[in-house]
Amino acid sequence: MPDLGTAVMTIHVFSGILAVIFGTIALCSRKGSEVHKRTGRFFVVAMIVSSLLGSVAGALAFRTLYITTHAGVLAVTLLLTSWQIIKVTTGDRIRISPALITLSGLNTAGLIYVTGYAAQQPNGVFLDFHATDYGFLAGLAGVAFMGELSIFKHKSVSPRRCLMAHLWRMCCGFFIAAGSAFTGPGAQAFPESIQETGLLSVPEAVIVLAMVYWLFRVWRSTRYPFPKP
């Protein structure tokens, strides 16, 4: 009978694969369409399950997967705040949960601390990950946290800014899922010959390019371009 760690990791990987599939469909479909809305919901559910279990796996396998604890918390806060932001109609106040903002702030502080600690270690490595890996997540978490504080303070944002916040948060959550599946722990499922080609980094690059495209399109638009999900 598999132990707890194996069971958690198996469900984490399976839900992560589903998140990548649904995320790809949502990213490629017309924004605001029924396909986009339905697959987007499935993506959020699969990502939250995968992210929460990733955090648990990181705690259980502390010496090899510690970074997934922070990555999982970051993905959850990005997805849930993105969902809260986009569900608001024009003129309504955005209500981001103070608990989510607190969790986001604590995760950011933890990532900043571990980045600095890793930088002081030999070769800049702490628990199998380089300081730049922790620093990248710290940067994402910090930007998200500052955005949440800004929205919480002002309570209302323009439709364009609302949609842009939704887009980059969802895409970053998708980026974390793809990274975990293809260049993170999930890379071990692929033959070494494939790992060495660099092909496993392609999905992350595609997600970043798609995010930039949609952000630019929304930024240049003179009207709210897509129906609410």
Coordinates of C-alpha atoms in Angstrom, one line a residue:
M1 CA 0.0 0.0 0.0
P2 CA 1.5 3.4 -1.0
D3 CA 2.6 5.7 1.8
L4 CA 1.2 9.1 2.3
G5 CA 4.0 10.9 0.5
T6 CA 3.6 8.7 -2.6
A7 CA -0.2 9.1 -2.6
V8 CA 0.1 12.9 -2.3
M9 CA 2.6 13.1 -5.1
T10 CA 0.6 10.9 -7.4
I11 CA -2.5 13.0 -7.0
H12 CA -0.5 16.2 -7.3
V13 CA 1.0 15.1 -10.6
F14 CA -2.3 13.9 -12.0
S15 CA -4.2 17.1 -11.1
G16 CA -1.2 19.1 -12.4
I17 CA -1.5 17.3 -15.8
L18 CA -5.2 18.1 -15.9
A19 CA -4.4 21.7 -15.1
V20 CA -2.0 21.9 -18.0
I21 CA -4.6 20.4 -20.4
F22 CA -7.4 22.7 -19.3
G23 CA -5.1 25.7 -19.1
T24 CA -4.0 25.1 -22.6
I25 CA -7.6 25.0 -23.9
A26 CA -8.6 28.1 -21.9
L27 CA -5.5 30.0 -23.1
C28 CA -6.1 29.1 -26.8
S29 CA -9.9 29.6 -26.8
R30 CA -11.7 32.9 -27.5
K31 CA -11.8 34.9 -24.2
G32 CA -15.2 35.1 -22.7
S33 CA -16.6 32.1 -24.8
E34 CA -18.3 29.2 -23.1
V35 CA -15.3 27.0 -23.8
H36 CA -13.0 29.5 -22.1
K37 CA -15.3 29.9 -19.1
R38 CA -15.8 26.2 -18.6
T39 CA -12.2 25.0 -19.1
G40 CA -11.1 28.0 -17.0
R41 CA -13.2 26.7 -14.1
F42 CA -11.8 23.2 -14.5
F43 CA -8.3 24.7 -14.7
V44 CA -8.7 26.6 -11.4
V45 CA -10.0 23.6 -9.5
A46 CA -7.3 21.3 -10.9
M47 CA -4.6 23.9 -10.1
I48 CA -5.8 24.5 -6.6
V49 CA -5.8 20.8 -5.9
S50 CA -2.4 20.3 -7.4
S51 CA -1.0 23.4 -5.7
L52 CA -2.3 22.5 -2.2
L53 CA -0.9 19.0 -2.6
G54 CA 2.3 20.4 -3.9
S55 CA 2.7 22.4 -0.7
V56 CA 2.0 19.2 1.3
A57 CA 4.5 17.3 -0.7
G58 CA 7.0 20.0 -0.1
A59 CA 6.5 19.8 3.6
L60 CA 6.7 16.0 3.6
A61 CA 9.8 15.9 1.5
F62 CA 11.4 19.0 2.9
R63 CA 15.0 18.4 1.8
T64 CA 14.2 17.9 -1.8
L65 CA 10.9 19.6 -2.5
Y66 CA 10.8 22.6 -0.1
I67 CA 10.4 25.1 -2.8
T68 CA 7.1 23.5 -3.9
T69 CA 5.6 24.6 -0.6
H70 CA 6.1 28.3 -1.5
A71 CA 5.2 27.7 -5.2
G72 CA 1.9 26.0 -4.2
V73 CA 0.9 28.8 -1.9
L74 CA 1.8 31.3 -4.5
A75 CA -0.3 29.5 -7.2
V76 CA -3.3 29.3 -4.9
T77 CA -3.3 33.0 -3.9
L78 CA -2.8 34.0 -7.5
L79 CA -5.7 31.9 -8.8
L80 CA -8.2 32.8 -6.0
T81 CA -7.5 36.5 -6.1
S82 CA -7.7 36.4 -9.9
W83 CA -11.1 34.8 -9.6
Q84 CA -12.3 37.4 -7.1
I85 CA -11.1 40.2 -9.3
I86 CA -12.7 39.1 -12.5
K87 CA -16.1 38.3 -11.0
V88 CA -16.7 41.9 -10.2
T89 CA -18.9 43.9 -12.5
T90 CA -18.2 47.5 -13.5
G91 CA -18.7 49.9 -10.7
D92 CA -18.8 47.3 -7.9
R93 CA -16.1 47.1 -5.3
I94 CA -13.6 44.4 -5.4
R95 CA -13.5 42.3 -2.3
I96 CA -10.2 40.4 -1.9
S97 CA -10.2 38.2 1.2
P98 CA -8.0 39.7 3.9
A99 CA -7.0 36.1 4.7
L100 CA -5.6 35.7 1.2
I101 CA -3.7 39.0 1.4
T102 CA -2.2 37.9 4.7
L103 CA -1.2 34.5 3.3
S104 CA 0.3 36.2 0.2
G105 CA 2.3 38.6 2.4
L106 CA 3.6 35.8 4.6
N107 CA 4.6 33.7 1.6
T108 CA 6.4 36.7 0.1
A109 CA 8.3 37.4 3.3
G110 CA 9.2 33.7 3.5
L111 CA 10.5 33.7 0.0
I112 CA 12.5 36.9 0.4
Y113 CA 14.1 35.4 3.5
V114 CA 15.0 32.0 2.0
T115 CA 16.3 33.8 -1.2
G116 CA 18.7 35.8 1.0
Y117 CA 19.7 32.7 3.0
A118 CA 20.3 30.6 -0.1
A119 CA 22.5 33.4 -1.6
Q120 CA 24.8 33.0 1.5
Q121 CA 25.3 29.3 1.0
P122 CA 28.0 27.6 -1.0
N123 CA 27.2 28.0 -4.7
G124 CA 24.1 29.9 -3.7
V125 CA 22.1 26.6 -3.3
F126 CA 19.7 25.7 -0.4
L127 CA 17.8 22.4 -0.3
D128 CA 18.7 21.6 -4.0
F129 CA 17.5 24.9 -5.4
H130 CA 19.5 28.0 -6.3
A131 CA 18.9 31.4 -4.8
T132 CA 17.7 32.6 -8.2
D133 CA 14.8 30.0 -8.2
Y134 CA 13.6 31.3 -4.8
G135 CA 14.2 34.9 -6.0
F136 CA 12.0 34.4 -9.1
L137 CA 9.1 33.2 -7.0
A138 CA 9.8 36.0 -4.4
G139 CA 9.5 38.6 -7.3
L140 CA 6.2 37.1 -8.5
A141 CA 4.8 36.9 -5.0
G142 CA 5.9 40.4 -4.2
V143 CA 4.2 41.9 -7.3
A144 CA 1.0 40.0 -6.6
F145 CA 1.0 41.1 -2.9
M146 CA 1.5 44.8 -3.7
G147 CA -1.3 44.6 -6.3
E148 CA -3.6 43.0 -3.7
L149 CA -2.8 45.7 -1.2
S150 CA -3.5 48.4 -3.8
I151 CA -6.8 46.9 -4.7
F152 CA -7.8 46.4 -1.1
K153 CA -7.0 50.1 -0.4
H154 CA -8.8 51.6 -3.4
K155 CA -11.6 48.9 -3.5
S156 CA -12.3 49.6 -7.2
V157 CA -10.2 49.4 -10.4
S158 CA -11.0 50.1 -14.0
P159 CA -12.3 47.3 -16.2
R160 CA -9.1 47.3 -18.2
R161 CA -6.9 47.0 -15.1
C162 CA -9.3 44.4 -13.7
L163 CA -8.9 42.2 -16.7
M164 CA -5.2 42.7 -16.9
A165 CA -4.8 41.6 -13.3
H166 CA -6.9 38.5 -14.0
L167 CA -4.9 37.6 -17.1
W168 CA -1.4 37.9 -15.6
R169 CA -2.4 36.1 -12.4
M170 CA -4.0 33.2 -14.2
C171 CA -1.1 33.0 -16.7
C172 CA 1.4 33.0 -13.8
G173 CA -0.5 30.2 -12.1
F174 CA -0.4 28.3 -15.4
F175 CA 3.3 29.0 -15.7
I176 CA 3.9 27.5 -12.3
A177 CA 1.9 24.4 -13.2
A178 CA 3.8 23.9 -16.5
G179 CA 7.1 24.5 -14.7
S180 CA 6.4 21.9 -12.1
A181 CA 5.3 19.4 -14.8
F182 CA 8.0 19.9 -17.3
T183 CA 11.1 21.5 -15.8
G184 CA 10.5 20.9 -12.1
P185 CA 9.9 17.6 -10.3
G186 CA 7.7 16.3 -13.2
A187 CA 10.7 16.4 -15.5
Q188 CA 12.0 13.2 -14.0
A189 CA 9.1 11.4 -15.8
F190 CA 10.7 12.2 -19.1
P191 CA 13.8 10.3 -20.6
E192 CA 17.1 12.1 -20.0
S193 CA 17.6 12.4 -23.7
I194 CA 14.5 14.7 -23.9
Q195 CA 15.4 16.6 -20.7
E196 CA 18.8 17.5 -22.3
T197 CA 17.2 18.9 -25.5
G198 CA 15.6 21.9 -23.7
L199 CA 12.2 21.1 -25.3
L200 CA 10.6 20.9 -21.8
S201 CA 11.1 24.6 -21.4
V202 CA 9.0 25.4 -24.5
P203 CA 5.6 25.3 -22.7
E204 CA 6.8 27.9 -20.2
A205 CA 8.0 30.2 -23.0
V206 CA 4.7 29.8 -24.9
I207 CA 2.7 30.7 -21.8
V208 CA 4.8 33.9 -21.2
L209 CA 4.4 34.9 -24.9
A210 CA 0.7 34.3 -24.8
M211 CA 0.4 36.4 -21.5
V212 CA 2.3 39.3 -23.1
Y213 CA 0.1 39.1 -26.2
W214 CA -3.2 39.2 -24.3
L215 CA -1.9 41.9 -21.9
F216 CA -0.9 44.1 -24.8
R217 CA -4.2 43.5 -26.6
V218 CA -6.2 44.5 -23.5
W219 CA -3.9 47.5 -22.8
R220 CA -4.4 48.8 -26.3
S221 CA -8.1 48.2 -26.4
T222 CA -10.4 51.2 -26.1
R223 CA -13.3 49.2 -24.7
Y224 CA -13.8 46.3 -22.4
P225 CA -13.1 43.5 -25.0
F226 CA -14.5 40.3 -23.5
P227 CA -17.6 39.2 -21.6
K228 CA -17.2 38.4 -18.0
P229 CA -16.5 34.7 -17.2

